[in-house]
Short mmCIF file of C-alpha atoms in Angstrom, two decimals:
data_model
loop_
_atom_site.label_atom_id
_atom_site.label_comp_id
_atom_site.label_asym_id
_atom_site.label_seq_id
_atom_site.Cartn_x
_atom_site.Cartn_y
_atom_site.Cartn_z
CA MET A 1470 5.57 29.93 -129.39
CA LYS A 1471 6.80 32.06 -132.27
CA ARG A 1472 9.94 30.85 -134.02
CA ALA A 1473 12.07 32.52 -136.63
CA ALA A 1474 11.89 30.63 -139.89
CA PRO A 1475 13.65 29.78 -141.88
CA PHE A 1476 16.57 30.30 -139.53
CA ILE A 1477 20.27 29.71 -140.08
CA ALA A 1478 21.15 26.15 -140.59
CA THR A 1479 23.08 26.16 -137.42
CA ALA A 1480 19.88 26.40 -135.45
CA ALA A 1481 18.81 22.89 -136.46
CA ALA A 1482 18.73 20.29 -133.74
CA LEU A 1483 19.46 16.60 -134.14
CA ILE A 1484 16.72 14.21 -135.11
CA ALA A 1485 17.01 10.88 -133.37
CA ALA A 1486 17.66 7.96 -135.71
CA PRO A 1487 15.05 5.19 -135.60
CA GLY A 1488 15.83 2.95 -132.63
CA PHE A 1489 15.42 -0.77 -132.09
CA ALA A 1490 12.11 -0.16 -130.35
CA GLN A 1491 10.55 1.30 -133.49
CA ASP A 1492 8.81 -1.10 -135.77
CA ALA A 1493 9.54 -1.48 -139.46
CA ALA A 1494 6.52 0.56 -140.53
CA VAL A 1495 7.62 3.63 -138.54
CA ALA A 1496 11.19 3.27 -139.74
CA ALA A 1497 9.98 3.10 -143.32
CA THR A 1498 8.29 6.48 -143.00
CA ALA A 1499 11.35 8.24 -141.56
CA PRO A 1500 12.36 11.26 -143.69
CA VAL A 1501 15.12 10.63 -146.21
CA PRO A 1502 17.58 13.35 -147.25
CA ASP A 1503 17.07 14.74 -150.71
CA LYS A 1504 20.19 14.42 -152.86
CA GLY A 1505 19.74 17.95 -154.17
CA ASP A 1506 19.61 19.43 -150.66
CA THR A 1507 22.59 17.33 -149.60
CA THR A 1508 24.62 18.40 -152.62
CA TRP A 1509 23.83 22.06 -152.03
CA MET A 1510 24.91 21.82 -148.40
CA LEU A 1511 28.23 20.21 -149.33
CA ILE A 1512 28.84 22.84 -152.02
CA SER A 1513 27.96 25.58 -149.53
CA ALA A 1514 30.46 24.18 -147.03
CA ILE A 1515 33.15 24.22 -149.72
CA LEU A 1516 32.27 27.81 -150.64
CA VAL A 1517 32.53 28.93 -147.01
CA MET A 1518 35.90 27.19 -146.64
CA MET A 1519 37.02 29.00 -149.80
CA MET A 1520 36.16 32.27 -148.06
CA THR A 1521 38.93 31.57 -145.56
CA LEU A 1522 41.35 29.65 -147.75
CA PRO A 1523 42.24 31.46 -149.95
CA GLY A 1524 39.76 34.39 -149.79
CA LEU A 1525 40.39 35.93 -146.38
CA ALA A 1526 44.09 35.01 -146.51
CA LEU A 1527 44.64 36.97 -149.74
CA PHE A 1528 42.37 39.82 -148.67
CA TYR A 1529 44.37 40.28 -145.47
CA GLY A 1530 47.70 39.47 -147.09
CA GLY A 1531 47.43 42.28 -149.60
CA LEU A 1532 46.55 44.79 -146.90
CA VAL A 1533 49.71 44.36 -144.81
CA ARG A 1534 53.24 45.42 -145.73
CA ALA A 1535 55.29 43.07 -147.91
CA LYS A 1536 57.49 42.05 -144.97
CA ASN A 1537 54.44 40.63 -143.15
CA MET A 1538 52.61 38.99 -146.03
CA LEU A 1539 53.47 35.39 -145.14
CA SER A 1540 52.84 35.90 -141.44
CA VAL A 1541 49.20 36.77 -142.13
CA LEU A 1542 48.77 33.87 -144.56
CA MET A 1543 50.24 31.48 -142.01
CA GLN A 1544 48.07 32.81 -139.19
CA VAL A 1545 44.89 32.33 -141.25
CA LEU A 1546 46.00 28.85 -142.35
CA ALA A 1547 46.92 27.76 -138.81
CA VAL A 1548 43.75 29.17 -137.21
CA PHE A 1549 41.58 27.43 -139.81
CA SER A 1550 43.33 24.11 -139.23
CA MET A 1551 43.27 24.41 -135.45
CA VAL A 1552 39.58 25.32 -135.19
CA ALA A 1553 38.62 22.50 -137.60
CA ILE A 1554 40.16 19.96 -135.22
CA LEU A 1555 38.60 21.56 -132.14
CA TRP A 1556 35.22 21.58 -133.88
CA VAL A 1557 35.05 17.82 -134.39
CA ALA A 1558 36.66 17.15 -130.99
CA PHE A 1559 34.11 19.03 -128.88
CA GLY A 1560 32.96 22.25 -130.58
CA TYR A 1561 30.06 20.77 -132.52
CA SER A 1562 28.78 18.98 -129.44
CA LEU A 1563 28.91 22.06 -127.22
CA ALA A 1564 27.22 24.25 -129.82
CA PHE A 1565 24.48 21.95 -131.10
CA THR A 1566 23.39 19.51 -128.41
CA GLY A 1567 21.19 20.11 -125.41
CA ALA A 1568 18.16 19.01 -123.43
CA ALA A 1569 15.37 17.47 -125.47
CA SER A 1570 12.64 18.50 -123.04
CA ALA A 1571 11.97 21.08 -120.38
CA GLU A 1572 12.26 18.38 -117.72
CA ASP A 1573 15.83 17.61 -118.84
CA ALA A 1574 16.92 21.26 -119.07
CA THR A 1575 19.34 22.82 -116.59
CA ALA A 1576 20.41 26.38 -115.87
CA LEU A 1577 23.14 26.02 -118.51
CA THR A 1578 20.87 24.71 -121.28
CA PRO A 1579 20.18 28.15 -122.84
CA TYR A 1580 23.90 29.00 -122.89
CA ILE A 1581 25.87 25.89 -123.87
CA GLY A 1582 25.39 22.29 -124.95
CA GLY A 1583 26.92 19.09 -123.66
CA LEU A 1584 29.61 16.60 -124.64
CA THR A 1585 27.36 13.77 -125.80
CA LYS A 1586 28.68 14.15 -129.36
CA MET A 1587 32.31 14.70 -128.37
CA PHE A 1588 34.62 13.43 -131.13
CA LEU A 1589 31.40 13.13 -133.20
CA ALA A 1590 30.21 10.17 -131.16
CA GLY A 1591 27.01 8.83 -132.69
CA VAL A 1592 27.30 10.95 -135.83
CA THR A 1593 27.20 8.44 -138.65
CA THR A 1594 26.52 8.37 -142.38
CA GLY A 1595 22.96 7.39 -141.51
CA SER A 1596 22.15 10.13 -138.98
CA ASN A 1597 20.14 13.13 -140.15
CA ILE A 1598 19.09 16.53 -138.84
CA GLU A 1599 15.93 18.48 -139.55
CA GLY A 1600 16.20 21.89 -141.19
CA PHE A 1601 13.55 24.60 -141.16
CA SER A 1602 10.82 22.71 -142.98
CA ALA A 1603 9.09 20.00 -140.99
CA GLY A 1604 10.14 16.56 -142.20
CA VAL A 1605 12.94 17.85 -144.47
CA VAL A 1606 16.29 16.45 -143.37
CA ILE A 1607 19.92 16.49 -144.46
CA PRO A 1608 22.79 14.20 -143.43
CA GLU A 1609 24.16 15.27 -140.07
CA LEU A 1610 27.73 15.10 -141.36
CA SER A 1611 26.91 17.73 -144.00
CA PHE A 1612 25.70 20.00 -141.21
CA VAL A 1613 28.85 19.29 -139.17
CA VAL A 1614 31.19 20.32 -141.98
CA PHE A 1615 29.07 23.35 -142.91
CA GLN A 1616 29.20 24.64 -139.35
CA MET A 1617 32.89 23.77 -139.13
CA ALA A 1618 33.53 26.18 -142.00
CA PHE A 1619 31.64 28.92 -140.11
CA ALA A 1620 33.65 28.38 -136.94
CA CYS A 1621 36.94 28.41 -138.87
CA ILE A 1622 36.35 31.73 -140.62
CA ALA A 1623 35.11 33.34 -137.39
CA GLY A 1624 38.41 32.67 -135.68
CA ALA A 1625 40.43 33.66 -138.73
CA LEU A 1626 38.72 37.07 -138.93
CA ILE A 1627 40.37 38.13 -135.66
CA VAL A 1628 43.85 37.81 -137.20
CA GLY A 1629 43.42 41.07 -139.12
CA ALA A 1630 42.99 43.21 -136.01
CA THR A 1631 46.44 42.45 -134.57
CA ALA A 1632 48.35 41.87 -137.79
CA GLU A 1633 52.06 42.77 -138.05
CA ARG A 1634 52.90 42.72 -134.34
CA LEU A 1635 51.63 39.73 -132.36
CA LYS A 1636 53.54 36.56 -131.67
CA PHE A 1637 52.37 33.59 -133.68
CA SER A 1638 51.84 31.58 -130.50
CA ALA A 1639 49.90 34.45 -128.89
CA ILE A 1640 47.31 34.75 -131.66
CA LEU A 1641 46.78 30.98 -131.71
CA LEU A 1642 46.27 30.74 -127.95
CA PHE A 1643 43.95 33.76 -127.93
CA VAL A 1644 41.77 32.25 -130.67
CA VAL A 1645 41.53 28.93 -128.84
CA ILE A 1646 40.29 30.60 -125.64
CA TRP A 1647 37.89 32.83 -127.58
CA PHE A 1648 36.55 29.89 -129.59
CA VAL A 1649 35.73 27.87 -126.47
CA LEU A 1650 34.35 30.66 -124.29
CA ALA A 1651 32.83 33.08 -126.83
CA TYR A 1652 32.10 31.41 -130.17
CA LEU A 1653 30.57 28.16 -128.92
CA PRO A 1654 28.23 29.77 -126.35
CA MET A 1655 27.09 32.42 -128.86
CA ALA A 1656 26.42 29.78 -131.53
CA HIS A 1657 24.40 27.79 -129.02
CA MET A 1658 22.47 30.81 -127.73
CA VAL A 1659 21.54 32.07 -131.18
CA TRP A 1660 21.08 28.94 -133.32
CA TRP A 1661 20.27 25.91 -131.18
CA TRP A 1662 16.63 24.82 -131.01
CA GLY A 1663 14.45 21.72 -131.27
CA GLY A 1664 13.62 22.03 -134.96
CA PRO A 1665 10.18 22.30 -136.62
CA SER A 1666 9.06 18.93 -135.25
CA ALA A 1667 9.95 19.97 -131.68
CA TYR A 1668 9.58 23.74 -131.86
CA ASP A 1669 8.44 23.97 -128.24
CA ALA A 1670 11.49 22.14 -126.87
CA PRO A 1671 14.25 24.06 -125.04
CA SER A 1672 16.36 26.39 -127.18
CA GLY A 1673 19.29 28.77 -126.98
CA LEU A 1674 18.79 31.96 -124.98
CA LEU A 1675 18.57 34.40 -127.89
CA PHE A 1676 16.71 32.04 -130.18
CA GLY A 1677 14.09 31.68 -127.47
CA HIS A 1678 13.81 35.47 -127.27
CA GLY A 1679 13.13 35.62 -131.01
CA ALA A 1680 16.38 37.22 -132.17
CA LEU A 1681 16.83 36.62 -135.90
CA ASP A 1682 20.26 35.75 -137.28
CA PHE A 1683 20.03 33.94 -140.59
CA ALA A 1684 23.77 33.38 -141.18
CA GLY A 1685 25.84 34.81 -138.35
CA GLY A 1686 25.68 38.57 -137.83
CA THR A 1687 25.98 38.18 -134.06
CA VAL A 1688 27.68 34.79 -133.79
CA ILE A 1689 30.44 35.52 -136.28
CA HIS A 1690 30.79 39.17 -137.26
CA ILE A 1691 29.99 41.05 -134.05
CA ASN A 1692 31.61 38.31 -131.98
CA ALA A 1693 34.87 38.32 -133.96
CA GLY A 1694 34.83 42.08 -134.53
CA VAL A 1695 34.65 42.85 -130.81
CA ALA A 1696 37.34 40.25 -130.08
CA GLY A 1697 39.63 41.89 -132.63
CA LEU A 1698 39.03 45.35 -131.18
CA VAL A 1699 39.79 44.22 -127.63
CA ALA A 1700 42.91 42.34 -128.70
CA ALA A 1701 44.18 45.33 -130.69
CA MET A 1702 43.53 47.68 -127.78
CA VAL A 1703 45.42 45.54 -125.25
CA ALA A 1704 48.26 44.70 -127.65
CA GLY A 1705 48.86 48.35 -128.50
CA PRO A 1706 49.58 49.92 -131.90
CA ARG A 1707 52.20 48.90 -134.42
CA ILE A 1708 55.55 50.69 -134.32
CA GLY A 1709 55.13 53.82 -136.43
CA TYR A 1710 51.34 53.88 -136.22
CA ARG A 1711 50.07 57.35 -137.27
CA LYS A 1712 53.71 58.43 -137.73
CA GLU A 1713 54.83 56.34 -140.68
CA LEU A 1714 53.12 55.14 -143.85
CA LEU A 1715 51.69 51.67 -143.12
CA ALA A 1716 50.07 51.24 -146.51
CA PRO A 1717 48.87 47.97 -148.10
CA HIS A 1718 51.58 46.39 -150.24
CA ASN A 1719 49.37 44.75 -152.89
CA LEU A 1720 45.79 45.87 -153.40
CA SER A 1721 45.46 43.58 -156.42
CA LEU A 1722 45.68 40.59 -154.08
CA THR A 1723 43.20 42.27 -151.74
CA LEU A 1724 40.71 42.59 -154.60
CA VAL A 1725 41.17 38.93 -155.56
CA GLY A 1726 40.70 37.87 -151.95
CA GLY A 1727 37.68 40.14 -151.53
CA CYS A 1728 36.02 38.76 -154.64
CA LEU A 1729 36.62 35.20 -153.42
CA LEU A 1730 34.94 36.23 -150.17
CA TRP A 1731 31.98 37.62 -152.13
CA ILE A 1732 31.51 34.43 -154.16
CA GLY A 1733 32.01 32.25 -151.10
CA TRP A 1734 29.38 34.28 -149.28
CA PHE A 1735 26.72 32.63 -151.43
CA GLY A 1736 27.41 29.42 -149.53
CA PHE A 1737 27.57 31.39 -146.29
CA ASN A 1738 24.14 32.98 -146.69
CA ALA A 1739 22.17 30.82 -149.13
CA GLY A 1740 23.54 27.62 -147.59
CA SER A 1741 22.14 28.69 -144.23
CA ASN A 1742 18.66 27.75 -145.39
CA LEU A 1743 19.69 24.07 -145.09
CA GLU A 1744 17.86 23.11 -148.25
CA ALA A 1745 17.61 24.20 -151.87
CA ASN A 1746 14.36 26.05 -152.56
CA GLY A 1747 12.98 29.50 -153.34
CA LEU A 1748 14.16 30.96 -150.06
CA THR A 1749 17.68 29.80 -150.87
CA ALA A 1750 17.45 31.75 -154.11
CA LEU A 1751 16.17 34.81 -152.22
CA ALA A 1752 19.16 34.68 -149.89
CA MET A 1753 21.48 34.50 -152.89
CA VAL A 1754 19.86 37.48 -154.61
CA ASN A 1755 20.05 39.47 -151.37
CA THR A 1756 23.73 38.62 -151.05
CA VAL A 1757 24.48 40.01 -154.51
CA VAL A 1758 22.55 43.26 -154.21
CA ALA A 1759 23.60 44.09 -150.64
CA ALA A 1760 27.28 43.75 -151.56
CA ALA A 1761 26.77 45.83 -154.70
CA ALA A 1762 25.03 48.52 -152.64
CA GLY A 1763 27.92 48.46 -150.17
CA VAL A 1764 30.44 48.99 -152.98
CA LEU A 1765 28.55 52.02 -154.28
CA ALA A 1766 27.86 53.49 -150.83
CA TRP A 1767 31.50 53.35 -149.71
CA SER A 1768 32.88 54.45 -153.10
CA PHE A 1769 30.59 57.43 -153.56
CA GLY A 1770 30.85 58.36 -149.90
CA GLU A 1771 34.64 58.35 -150.13
CA TRP A 1772 34.43 60.27 -153.40
CA ALA A 1773 32.37 62.95 -151.66
CA PHE A 1774 34.50 63.19 -148.50
CA ARG A 1775 37.98 62.52 -149.84
CA GLY A 1776 37.70 63.51 -153.47
CA HIS A 1777 38.39 60.03 -154.93
CA PRO A 1778 36.75 56.59 -154.99
CA SER A 1779 39.48 54.07 -154.14
CA LEU A 1780 39.67 50.39 -154.97
CA LEU A 1781 40.33 49.64 -151.31
CA GLY A 1782 37.18 51.54 -150.40
CA GLY A 1783 35.16 49.72 -153.05
CA ILE A 1784 36.10 46.22 -151.95
CA SER A 1785 35.78 47.23 -148.28
CA GLY A 1786 32.26 48.41 -149.09
CA ALA A 1787 31.46 45.06 -150.66
CA ILE A 1788 32.51 43.25 -147.49
CA ALA A 1789 30.55 45.75 -145.37
CA GLY A 1790 27.42 45.09 -147.43
CA LEU A 1791 27.93 41.33 -147.18
CA VAL A 1792 28.38 41.53 -143.41
CA GLY A 1793 25.29 43.71 -143.08
CA VAL A 1794 23.01 41.35 -145.01
CA THR A 1795 24.30 38.19 -143.31
CA PRO A 1796 21.78 38.14 -140.43
CA ALA A 1797 19.00 39.31 -142.76
CA ALA A 1798 19.60 37.24 -145.90
CA GLY A 1799 16.57 34.96 -145.59
CA PHE A 1800 14.28 37.39 -143.80
CA VAL A 1801 14.24 40.47 -146.06
CA GLY A 1802 13.37 41.18 -149.66
CA PRO A 1803 15.88 42.47 -152.25
CA MET A 1804 14.92 46.11 -151.64
CA GLY A 1805 15.52 45.64 -147.94
CA ALA A 1806 18.87 44.01 -148.70
CA ILE A 1807 19.87 47.00 -150.84
CA ALA A 1808 18.93 49.39 -148.03
CA ILE A 1809 20.97 47.37 -145.52
CA GLY A 1810 23.95 47.32 -147.90
CA LEU A 1811 23.80 51.08 -148.38
CA VAL A 1812 23.57 51.84 -144.67
CA ALA A 1813 26.29 49.33 -143.76
CA GLY A 1814 28.61 50.67 -146.46
CA LEU A 1815 28.20 54.28 -145.36
CA LEU A 1816 28.44 53.66 -141.61
CA CYS A 1817 31.44 51.35 -141.90
CA MET A 1818 33.17 53.94 -144.09
CA TRP A 1819 32.41 56.65 -141.54
CA PHE A 1820 33.76 54.56 -138.68
CA VAL A 1821 36.98 53.59 -140.49
CA ILE A 1822 37.69 57.07 -141.85
CA SER A 1823 36.44 59.25 -139.00
CA MET A 1824 35.95 57.36 -135.73
CA LYS A 1825 38.89 54.96 -135.79
CA PRO A 1826 41.54 57.73 -135.82
CA ARG A 1827 39.84 59.40 -132.84
CA MET A 1828 39.80 56.16 -130.85
CA GLY A 1829 43.53 55.65 -131.31
CA ILE A 1830 43.19 51.84 -131.42
CA ASP A 1831 45.28 50.21 -134.14
CA ASP A 1832 42.80 47.69 -135.55
CA SER A 1833 45.24 46.94 -138.35
CA LEU A 1834 42.85 45.72 -141.05
CA ASP A 1835 39.59 47.22 -139.74
CA VAL A 1836 38.08 44.03 -138.38
CA PHE A 1837 35.77 45.88 -136.00
CA GLY A 1838 35.19 48.77 -138.39
CA ILE A 1839 33.78 46.42 -141.03
CA HIS A 1840 32.67 43.23 -139.29
CA GLY A 1841 31.71 44.71 -135.93
CA ILE A 1842 29.91 47.81 -137.22
CA GLY A 1843 28.46 46.02 -140.24
CA GLY A 1844 27.21 43.19 -138.05
CA ILE A 1845 25.54 45.60 -135.62
CA VAL A 1846 23.87 47.53 -138.45
CA GLY A 1847 22.65 44.38 -140.18
CA ALA A 1848 21.37 42.72 -137.04
CA ILE A 1849 19.27 45.72 -135.99
CA LEU A 1850 17.97 46.51 -139.47
CA THR A 1851 16.88 42.89 -139.86
CA GLY A 1852 14.17 43.74 -137.35
CA VAL A 1853 12.97 46.52 -139.65
CA PHE A 1854 13.13 44.98 -143.12
CA ALA A 1855 11.89 41.53 -142.10
CA ALA A 1856 8.46 43.16 -141.95
CA PRO A 1857 6.14 41.67 -144.61
CA SER A 1858 4.92 45.20 -145.35
CA LEU A 1859 8.48 46.03 -146.47
CA GLY A 1860 8.93 42.89 -148.54
CA GLY A 1861 10.29 40.66 -145.75
CA THR A 1862 9.27 37.12 -144.87
CA GLY A 1863 8.15 37.93 -141.34
CA VAL A 1864 8.46 35.51 -138.42
CA PHE A 1865 7.01 32.04 -138.73
CA ASP A 1866 4.90 30.58 -135.93
CA TYR A 1867 5.46 26.82 -135.97
CA GLY A 1868 2.62 26.28 -133.51
CA ALA A 1869 0.10 27.92 -135.83
CA ASN A 1870 1.98 26.74 -138.96
CA ALA A 1871 1.74 30.23 -140.43
CA VAL A 1872 3.54 33.56 -140.54
CA ALA A 1873 2.81 35.39 -137.31
CA GLU A 1874 1.62 38.97 -136.94
CA PHE A 1875 4.73 41.12 -137.19
CA SER A 1876 5.64 43.83 -134.67
CA MET A 1877 8.54 45.91 -135.91
CA GLY A 1878 9.17 47.53 -132.54
CA ALA A 1879 9.26 44.20 -130.72
CA GLN A 1880 11.52 42.64 -133.34
CA VAL A 1881 13.96 45.55 -133.31
CA TRP A 1882 14.13 45.17 -129.53
CA ASN A 1883 14.87 41.44 -129.90
CA GLN A 1884 17.59 42.23 -132.43
CA THR A 1885 19.10 44.90 -130.19
CA LEU A 1886 19.12 42.49 -127.27
CA GLY A 1887 21.11 40.03 -129.38
CA VAL A 1888 23.59 42.74 -130.36
CA VAL A 1889 24.12 43.89 -126.77
CA ILE A 1890 24.63 40.36 -125.47
CA ALA A 1891 27.05 39.56 -128.30
CA ILE A 1892 29.11 42.69 -127.61
CA LEU A 1893 29.22 42.13 -123.85
CA TRP A 1894 29.88 38.40 -124.04
CA SER A 1895 32.65 38.65 -126.61
CA GLY A 1896 34.10 41.77 -125.02
CA ILE A 1897 34.42 40.25 -121.56
CA VAL A 1898 35.74 36.90 -122.80
CA SER A 1899 38.21 38.59 -125.14
CA PHE A 1900 39.49 40.95 -122.45
CA VAL A 1901 40.13 38.08 -120.05
CA ALA A 1902 41.59 35.88 -122.78
CA ILE A 1903 44.09 38.44 -124.10
CA HIS A 1904 45.33 39.15 -120.58
CA ILE A 1905 45.75 35.42 -119.91
CA VAL A 1906 47.83 35.14 -123.07
CA LYS A 1907 49.83 38.23 -122.12
CA ALA A 1908 50.61 36.79 -118.68
CA LEU A 1909 51.54 33.33 -119.96
CA ILE A 1910 53.58 33.95 -123.09
CA GLY A 1911 53.48 37.68 -123.88
CA LEU A 1912 51.79 39.33 -126.84
CA ARG A 1913 54.27 41.30 -128.91
CA VAL A 1914 57.30 40.26 -130.90
CA ALA A 1915 60.53 42.13 -130.13
CA ASP A 1916 60.73 45.65 -131.55
CA ASN A 1917 63.61 44.72 -133.85
CA ASP A 1918 61.67 41.72 -135.16
CA GLU A 1919 58.64 43.91 -135.84
CA ARG A 1920 60.75 46.41 -137.76
CA GLN A 1921 62.37 43.68 -139.80
CA GLY A 1922 59.06 41.96 -140.48
CA LEU A 1923 57.39 38.85 -139.15
CA ASP A 1924 57.91 36.84 -142.32
CA ILE A 1925 61.63 36.38 -141.83
CA THR A 1926 61.83 36.69 -138.03
CA THR A 1927 58.92 34.35 -137.20
CA HIS A 1928 58.68 32.04 -140.20
CA GLY A 1929 62.18 32.24 -141.71
CA GLU A 1930 61.08 33.05 -145.25
CA ASN A 1931 60.11 35.91 -147.54
CA ALA A 1932 56.98 36.32 -149.62
CA TYR A 1933 58.96 37.77 -152.51
CA ASN A 1934 62.47 36.83 -153.59
#
C-alpha cells in the first residue's frame, strides 16, 4: 500500500511500550528518542504556540478598530486556553488513537479515534511514538504538546471572521462545538495511521486514500476558513458594513503579528517532519520562499489593480503564501514552493478584493479569503508539485521501501477529494453549530454595545488610555 512520506507529524501512531511479556533482550533493542529530534520538536511546539500568542492576537488586533482591540486579544487568549485543556482531556485521544488491526476496526475507525488515552491515560515520560522513518521515535509527550499547539491555533483562526460583533460566550461555545465535531475528525481522517512499522494497519479515511497534507492545509486552514465563513454569514455583517469606514486601527501591530506568524510557521511546517534531518531543512526553505513569493504576488497584483502596493496587502500575501505551502512543505522542492506562493498570493488577493464584496458576507478579517482559499490552492497544487519530475519528493511506498511511481492526475484527484471533504465536513458542522449557539444564547451583542465597542461593553476596559 502506498503511503505519503514523510507525512505531518500528526499522522504518527503510538508505538506500544515494551510490556512485561517481552524479555530483556527485546527491550534493550527498543528505539530510543534522539535528543536532537526531541529538542527540535519541543522548539517547534513553542514556535507554533508563539504563532497564536502573541502572533495571531497582534495580527488580528491591529486589523480591528481601536474600540475592539482588547476583545480580539481576549478571544484569541481564551480560545487558546480552552482548546489546550480540551486537547489533553479527550482531544488527543480522539484524534490519534484507533484500531491496531483490521480485525479490531469498526465503521467509525476511519473517522474518529477512541477514548483510551482520555486525560492522557498511559502517556508517560517513557512512552514514545514513531515518526516517518522506521525505528525513529520521539517522546509521546512532545507529540502531544506539538499537536496541542496546532489545535489551539486552528480554533483561534475563526475569531477573525466574526470580530467586532459576536458575544464573547457565543464565540467560545461555537469553537468548542467545532473543535469536537470538525477539527478532531478531520485530524484523525487526514493524519492518523499505523506508522512506518505498521504501514498496512488501519488509517484515517483521507490518509488511506493517499491525500497529502504535510502540516495542515485541510485540517487547519480549510477547516477553520470554512467555519469562519459560515459563522460570519449566519451572524450577519457589522453595523455600518459597506457604509462606513471600518479600517484597521494599527497596521504596525498587524505587521508585527504577521512576522511572528511567519517565524512561528517554521515550527508549524518544519516541525511536522517529526525529526531533524534534511527534509526538515527542505520544509524550512520552502516556508521562507513561499511566503516571500506571496508577499510579492499580492503587492504587485495590488499595485497593478489598485495603483499602490499596501503594507496590509504585503503581509496578507505573506500569510497567503504560508497557508498555501503548508500542505506541501515536505513534498515539493523550493521552485514548487515559490509557484504555490505566487498562485496563493494572487488568488487570495483576487478573492478578498473582488469576490468578497460581491458575496456580501462580512468575513471581518478575511479568514476564508486567506486561509480557506490559500488552503484549497495549496492542497490541490501539492498534487502537482510533489512530482519528482518537478523537484518534489514523490510518494513513498513503505511496502516496497522506495518512492513509488508518481501519477500527477491520480494525486491531484486525491488532493481534491481531501479538499471537498474538508469543505463539506466543516461547512455542515459549522452551520449546525452556529445555529445551536444562536438558539441557546444568541450571537450578537446589542447594537448600542457594538457601536460603543466590545472592549468597554464586554470586558470593561480600553486598549488605550
